[in-house]
Amino acid sequence: MSASATPRVLVARAVFDEVIERLRQYFEVRHNQGDAVWPQDELIQRLQGADGVFVTGTEAIDTRLLAACPQLRAVCSMAVGYNNIDVAACTERGVLVSNAPDVLTETTADFGFALMMAAARRISESEHFLRAGRWTRWGHDMFAGGDVHGATLGVLGMGRIGQAIARRGALGFGMPVIYHNRSRLAPEIEVRLGARYVAKDELLRQSDHLVLVLPYGPASHHAIGAPELALMKPTATLTNVARGGIVDDAALAQALRERRIAAAGLDVFEGEPAVHPELLTLPNVVLTPHIASASLPTRRAMAHLAADNLIAALGAGPQAGKPPTALNPQVLGVTR
Ligand code: GLV
């Protein structure tokens, strides 16, 4: 490959150094290892002349950016969720898009389960109490919460991560599992997971612990708002490891304040990294900064999968022309 033919890529956020080194084997790489905040105009400016971009779940790849970066051929994300990328607009312009599914399924399910358990068993709330030096003696109902084992687990969005959470509940904790999803699972998968399909209202009414694992988009915006929260048990918990915007955070804050549900565990927020101010004041919600996939091995695997896709999408490496987790592989057959 002559120097002038070497494709150029931009890595929009800081990433493991080894991933930059891998990309350098194939490309002229510009990066952001200082993890500077690039407003959209700066991202567009830095993308000038780039053939591919490595992104995360936060950079907006929209029609304005695509129009301003006509040379762009690949947008490869290390996130599984891709609501920040206008995939249809990319497809229209022949830009390959990939995400990073599978490699984070089990890690994210672990975290969703942990968050649900922390909410049910009041772990954050009691730790704050202890750290504040307020623990002076044992009390018969001190921080008594709900049980997890044997309680009914509800899963809204039964994709890969939802199924991994259901498996943990059914096999590890003896939980009856109910779920609602756009499409019903095949009967043999339902049997294997011990999961029963129910209507959304029934899911809300019957779940002791409801976990949200559905993708975000116009159809799931505020899928859980005041009317849905009103159907839940006052002893129930709600956990969101999917995306901000699926829950109406203001309505949730009100329900938690009025104890219309017992507790919540939230890893994602509407307008994050901003968090609804009332949520920050409530004791019965566990709050984490969008880290459900953040085990070190999994974050490495996600970053390497994005790199695999970028290398292959730009015609290099052992999988040249066949990015492993492309969302619109059809664009590769089209000459631009
Ligand atoms: C994280 O939220 C992801 O989509 O990977």
Coordinates of C-alpha atoms and ligand atoms in Angstrom, one line a residue:
M1 CA 0.0 0.0 0.0
S2 CA 1.6 3.3 -0.9
A3 CA 1.7 6.1 1.7
S4 CA -0.8 8.2 -0.2
A5 CA -3.3 5.2 -0.3
T6 CA -3.2 4.6 3.4
P7 CA -6.7 5.2 4.7
R8 CA -7.1 7.8 7.5
V9 CA -9.1 7.1 10.6
L10 CA -10.1 9.2 13.6
V11 CA -10.6 7.7 17.1
A12 CA -13.0 10.2 18.6
R13 CA -12.5 9.3 22.3
A14 CA -9.7 7.9 24.4
V15 CA -9.3 4.2 24.1
F16 CA -6.8 1.5 25.2
D17 CA -3.4 2.3 23.7
E18 CA -3.2 -1.2 22.3
V19 CA -6.2 -0.5 20.1
I20 CA -4.5 2.6 18.7
E21 CA -1.4 0.6 18.0
R22 CA -3.5 -2.0 16.2
L23 CA -5.2 0.6 14.0
R24 CA -1.7 2.1 13.2
Q25 CA -0.8 -1.2 11.5
Y26 CA -3.3 -0.4 8.8
F27 CA -4.1 3.3 8.9
E28 CA -3.0 6.8 9.4
V29 CA -4.5 7.4 12.9
R30 CA -5.6 10.6 14.5
H31 CA -6.8 10.1 18.1
N32 CA -8.0 11.8 21.2
Q33 CA -6.0 10.0 23.9
G34 CA -6.3 13.1 26.0
D35 CA -10.1 12.5 25.9
A36 CA -10.8 16.2 25.1
V37 CA -14.5 17.2 24.8
W38 CA -15.1 17.9 21.1
P39 CA -18.2 19.8 20.4
Q40 CA -20.0 18.6 17.2
D41 CA -18.4 21.2 15.0
E42 CA -14.9 20.3 16.2
L43 CA -15.7 16.6 15.6
I44 CA -16.7 17.5 12.0
Q45 CA -13.6 19.5 11.5
R46 CA -11.3 16.7 12.8
L47 CA -13.1 14.2 10.6
Q48 CA -12.2 16.1 7.4
G49 CA -10.4 13.7 5.1
A50 CA -11.0 10.7 7.4
D51 CA -12.2 7.5 5.8
G52 CA -13.4 5.9 9.0
V53 CA -14.2 6.9 12.5
F54 CA -14.1 4.9 15.8
V55 CA -16.8 6.2 18.1
T56 CA -18.6 5.3 21.4
G57 CA -22.2 5.5 22.3
T58 CA -22.0 9.3 22.7
E59 CA -20.9 11.0 19.5
A60 CA -23.8 12.1 17.3
I61 CA -23.4 10.7 13.8
D62 CA -26.2 12.6 12.1
T63 CA -27.1 13.9 8.6
R64 CA -25.2 17.2 9.2
L65 CA -22.0 15.4 10.0
L66 CA -22.4 13.0 7.2
A67 CA -23.0 15.8 4.7
A68 CA -19.9 17.7 5.9
C69 CA -17.7 14.6 5.8
P70 CA -18.3 13.1 2.3
Q71 CA -15.1 11.0 2.4
L72 CA -16.3 9.0 5.4
R73 CA -16.9 5.3 4.6
A74 CA -17.1 3.6 8.0
V75 CA -18.5 4.5 11.5
C76 CA -17.6 1.8 14.0
S77 CA -18.8 2.0 17.5
M78 CA -17.6 0.2 20.6
A79 CA -21.1 0.4 22.1
V80 CA -23.9 -2.0 21.5
G81 CA -26.6 0.7 21.6
Y82 CA -26.4 2.9 18.5
N83 CA -29.2 5.4 19.0
N84 CA -26.5 8.1 18.5
I85 CA -26.0 7.0 14.9
D86 CA -28.4 7.7 12.1
V87 CA -28.0 4.3 10.5
A88 CA -30.5 5.0 7.7
A89 CA -28.7 8.2 6.7
C90 CA -25.4 6.3 6.8
T91 CA -26.8 3.5 4.6
E92 CA -28.2 6.1 2.1
R93 CA -24.6 7.5 1.8
G94 CA -23.0 4.1 1.6
V95 CA -21.3 4.5 5.0
L96 CA -20.8 1.2 6.8
V97 CA -22.0 1.2 10.5
S98 CA -21.1 -1.3 13.1
N99 CA -21.8 -1.8 16.8
A100 CA -20.3 -4.1 19.5
P101 CA -22.9 -6.7 20.4
D102 CA -22.4 -10.0 22.3
V103 CA -19.0 -9.3 23.9
L104 CA -20.8 -7.2 26.7
T105 CA -23.9 -9.4 27.2
E106 CA -22.8 -11.3 30.3
T107 CA -21.0 -8.4 31.9
T108 CA -23.9 -6.1 31.4
A109 CA -26.3 -8.7 32.8
D110 CA -24.1 -9.1 35.9
F111 CA -24.3 -5.4 36.5
G112 CA -28.1 -5.2 35.9
F113 CA -28.5 -7.9 38.4
A114 CA -26.2 -6.2 40.9
L115 CA -28.0 -2.9 40.5
M116 CA -31.4 -4.6 41.0
M117 CA -30.1 -6.4 44.1
A118 CA -28.6 -3.2 45.5
A119 CA -31.9 -1.4 45.1
A120 CA -33.9 -4.3 46.6
R121 CA -31.6 -4.8 49.5
R122 CA -30.9 -1.1 50.1
I123 CA -27.1 -1.5 49.8
S124 CA -26.2 2.1 48.7
E125 CA -28.5 3.7 51.2
S126 CA -27.2 1.6 54.1
E127 CA -23.6 2.2 53.1
H128 CA -24.1 6.0 53.1
F129 CA -25.7 5.6 56.6
L130 CA -22.6 3.7 57.9
R131 CA -20.1 6.0 56.3
A132 CA -21.9 9.0 57.8
G133 CA -21.2 7.5 61.3
R134 CA -24.9 7.0 62.0
W135 CA -24.7 3.3 62.8
T136 CA -24.9 3.1 66.6
R137 CA -26.8 -0.1 67.1
W138 CA -28.7 -3.0 65.5
G139 CA -32.4 -2.6 64.7
H140 CA -35.0 -5.2 63.9
D141 CA -36.1 -3.6 60.7
M142 CA -33.0 -1.5 59.9
F143 CA -32.7 -1.2 56.1
A144 CA -35.1 -4.2 55.7
G145 CA -35.8 -4.4 52.0
G146 CA -37.4 -6.8 49.6
D147 CA -36.2 -10.3 48.8
V148 CA -34.6 -11.1 45.5
H149 CA -34.7 -14.9 45.6
G150 CA -38.1 -16.3 44.8
A151 CA -39.5 -12.9 43.8
T152 CA -41.0 -12.4 40.4
L153 CA -38.4 -11.0 37.9
G154 CA -39.8 -8.9 35.1
V155 CA -37.8 -8.2 32.0
L156 CA -38.8 -5.5 29.5
G157 CA -36.9 -6.1 26.3
M158 CA -35.9 -9.7 25.9
G159 CA -32.8 -9.5 23.7
R160 CA -29.4 -11.0 24.5
I161 CA -28.9 -9.0 27.7
G162 CA -32.5 -9.5 28.8
Q163 CA -32.1 -13.3 28.4
A164 CA -28.9 -13.3 30.3
I165 CA -30.6 -11.5 33.2
A166 CA -33.5 -13.9 33.0
R167 CA -31.1 -16.8 33.2
R168 CA -29.5 -15.4 36.3
G169 CA -32.8 -14.9 38.0
A170 CA -34.3 -18.3 37.1
L171 CA -31.3 -20.5 37.6
G172 CA -29.4 -18.7 40.3
F173 CA -32.2 -17.1 42.4
G174 CA -35.2 -19.3 41.8
M175 CA -37.2 -16.4 40.4
P176 CA -40.3 -16.9 38.3
V177 CA -39.5 -14.8 35.2
I178 CA -42.0 -12.9 33.1
Y179 CA -41.1 -10.7 30.1
H180 CA -42.5 -8.4 27.5
N181 CA -40.8 -7.8 24.2
R182 CA -41.7 -6.6 20.7
S183 CA -41.7 -10.2 19.5
R184 CA -42.2 -13.3 21.6
L185 CA -39.3 -15.7 22.0
A186 CA -39.4 -19.2 20.4
P187 CA -41.1 -21.6 22.8
E188 CA -37.9 -23.6 23.3
I189 CA -36.1 -20.5 24.4
E190 CA -38.9 -19.6 26.8
V191 CA -38.7 -23.1 28.3
R192 CA -34.9 -22.9 28.6
L193 CA -35.1 -19.6 30.4
G194 CA -38.2 -20.5 32.4
A195 CA -39.7 -17.2 31.1
R196 CA -43.4 -16.5 30.5
Y197 CA -44.5 -13.9 27.9
V198 CA -47.0 -11.3 29.3
A199 CA -48.6 -8.1 28.1
K200 CA -46.8 -5.0 29.2
D201 CA -49.5 -4.0 31.7
E202 CA -49.3 -7.4 33.3
L203 CA -45.6 -7.2 33.4
L204 CA -45.8 -3.9 35.3
R205 CA -48.5 -5.2 37.7
Q206 CA -46.8 -8.6 38.5
S207 CA -43.1 -7.8 38.6
D208 CA -41.4 -7.6 42.0
H209 CA -38.2 -6.5 40.3
L210 CA -38.5 -5.0 36.8
V211 CA -35.4 -4.7 34.7
L212 CA -35.3 -2.6 31.5
V213 CA -33.1 -3.8 28.7
L214 CA -34.7 -2.5 25.5
P215 CA -33.1 -0.4 22.8
Y216 CA -33.9 3.3 22.8
G217 CA -35.7 5.0 19.9
P218 CA -39.0 6.9 19.3
A219 CA -41.0 3.7 20.1
S220 CA -39.4 3.3 23.5
H221 CA -39.2 7.0 24.6
H222 CA -40.8 7.2 28.1
A223 CA -41.9 3.5 27.9
I224 CA -42.0 3.9 31.6
G225 CA -43.7 7.1 32.7
A226 CA -46.3 8.0 35.3
P227 CA -49.1 5.8 34.0
E228 CA -46.8 2.7 33.9
L229 CA -45.3 3.5 37.3
A230 CA -48.8 3.7 38.7
L231 CA -49.4 0.0 37.7
M232 CA -46.4 -1.2 39.6
K233 CA -46.5 -2.7 43.1
P234 CA -45.5 -0.4 46.0
T235 CA -42.9 -3.0 47.0
A236 CA -41.4 -3.2 43.5
T237 CA -38.0 -2.1 42.2
L238 CA -37.2 -0.7 38.8
T239 CA -33.8 -1.1 37.2
N240 CA -32.6 0.6 34.0
V241 CA -29.4 -0.6 32.3
A242 CA -30.6 0.2 28.8
R243 CA -30.7 3.9 27.8
G244 CA -31.8 7.2 29.3
G245 CA -35.1 8.4 27.9
I246 CA -36.8 5.0 28.2
V247 CA -37.8 6.1 31.7
D248 CA -39.4 9.5 32.3
D249 CA -36.9 10.4 35.1
A250 CA -39.2 13.2 36.5
A251 CA -42.1 10.8 36.9
L252 CA -39.8 8.2 38.4
A253 CA -38.4 10.7 40.9
Q254 CA -41.9 11.5 42.0
A255 CA -42.9 7.8 42.3
L256 CA -39.8 7.1 44.4
R257 CA -40.4 10.2 46.6
E258 CA -44.0 9.2 47.2
R259 CA -43.0 5.6 47.8
R260 CA -45.3 4.4 45.0
I261 CA -42.5 2.0 44.1
A262 CA -39.9 0.9 46.7
A263 CA -36.7 1.6 45.0
A264 CA -34.8 2.0 41.7
G265 CA -31.4 1.2 40.2
L266 CA -30.3 3.5 37.4
D267 CA -27.2 3.3 35.2
V268 CA -28.6 5.6 32.5
F269 CA -30.4 8.9 32.5
E270 CA -32.3 11.3 30.3
G271 CA -29.8 13.9 29.1
E272 CA -26.8 12.2 30.9
P273 CA -24.3 13.0 32.2
A274 CA -26.8 15.3 33.8
V275 CA -29.0 13.6 36.3
H276 CA -32.5 14.8 37.3
P277 CA -31.7 16.8 40.4
E278 CA -34.4 15.1 42.5
L279 CA -33.0 11.7 41.9
L280 CA -29.8 12.9 43.5
T281 CA -31.6 13.7 46.7
L282 CA -33.6 10.5 47.1
P283 CA -32.3 7.6 49.3
N284 CA -34.2 4.8 47.6
V285 CA -32.4 5.0 44.3
V286 CA -29.0 3.5 43.4
L287 CA -27.2 5.7 40.8
T288 CA -24.3 4.7 38.7
P289 CA -22.6 6.6 35.7
H290 CA -23.4 4.3 32.7
I291 CA -20.9 1.6 33.6
A292 CA -22.9 -1.6 33.1
S293 CA -20.5 -2.9 30.5
A294 CA -17.4 -1.7 32.4
S295 CA -15.4 -4.7 33.4
L296 CA -11.9 -4.3 32.1
P297 CA -11.9 -7.4 29.9
T298 CA -15.2 -6.5 28.4
R299 CA -14.3 -2.9 27.6
R300 CA -11.2 -4.2 25.9
A301 CA -13.2 -6.7 23.9
M302 CA -15.7 -4.0 22.9
A303 CA -12.9 -1.7 21.7
H304 CA -11.1 -4.5 19.8
L305 CA -14.4 -5.5 18.1
A306 CA -14.9 -1.9 17.0
A307 CA -11.3 -1.9 15.7
D308 CA -11.9 -5.3 13.9
N309 CA -14.9 -3.7 12.2
L310 CA -13.1 -0.6 11.2
I311 CA -10.1 -2.5 9.8
A312 CA -12.4 -4.8 7.8
A313 CA -14.7 -2.1 6.6
L314 CA -11.8 -0.2 5.1
G315 CA -10.7 -3.3 3.3
A316 CA -7.7 -4.3 5.4
G317 CA -6.8 -7.1 7.8
P318 CA -7.8 -10.8 7.8
Q319 CA -11.6 -10.0 7.6
A320 CA -11.2 -7.4 4.8
G321 CA -14.6 -6.5 3.4
K322 CA -16.4 -8.5 6.0
P323 CA -16.8 -6.4 9.2
P324 CA -18.0 -8.9 11.8
T325 CA -20.8 -7.0 13.4
A326 CA -21.9 -4.6 10.6
L327 CA -25.4 -3.1 11.0
N328 CA -25.8 -2.3 7.3
P329 CA -23.4 -4.8 5.5
Q330 CA -25.4 -4.2 2.3
V331 CA -23.4 -0.9 1.7
L332 CA -20.2 -2.8 1.1
G333 CA -21.5 -4.2 -2.1
V334 CA -22.2 -0.8 -3.5
T335 CA -19.5 1.1 -5.4
R336 CA -19.3 4.8 -4.3
Ligands
GLV1 C1 -23.5 0.9 26.4 O1 -24.4 1.5 26.9 C2 -23.5 0.3 25.1 O2 -24.5 0.6 24.4 O3 -22.6 -0.4 24.8

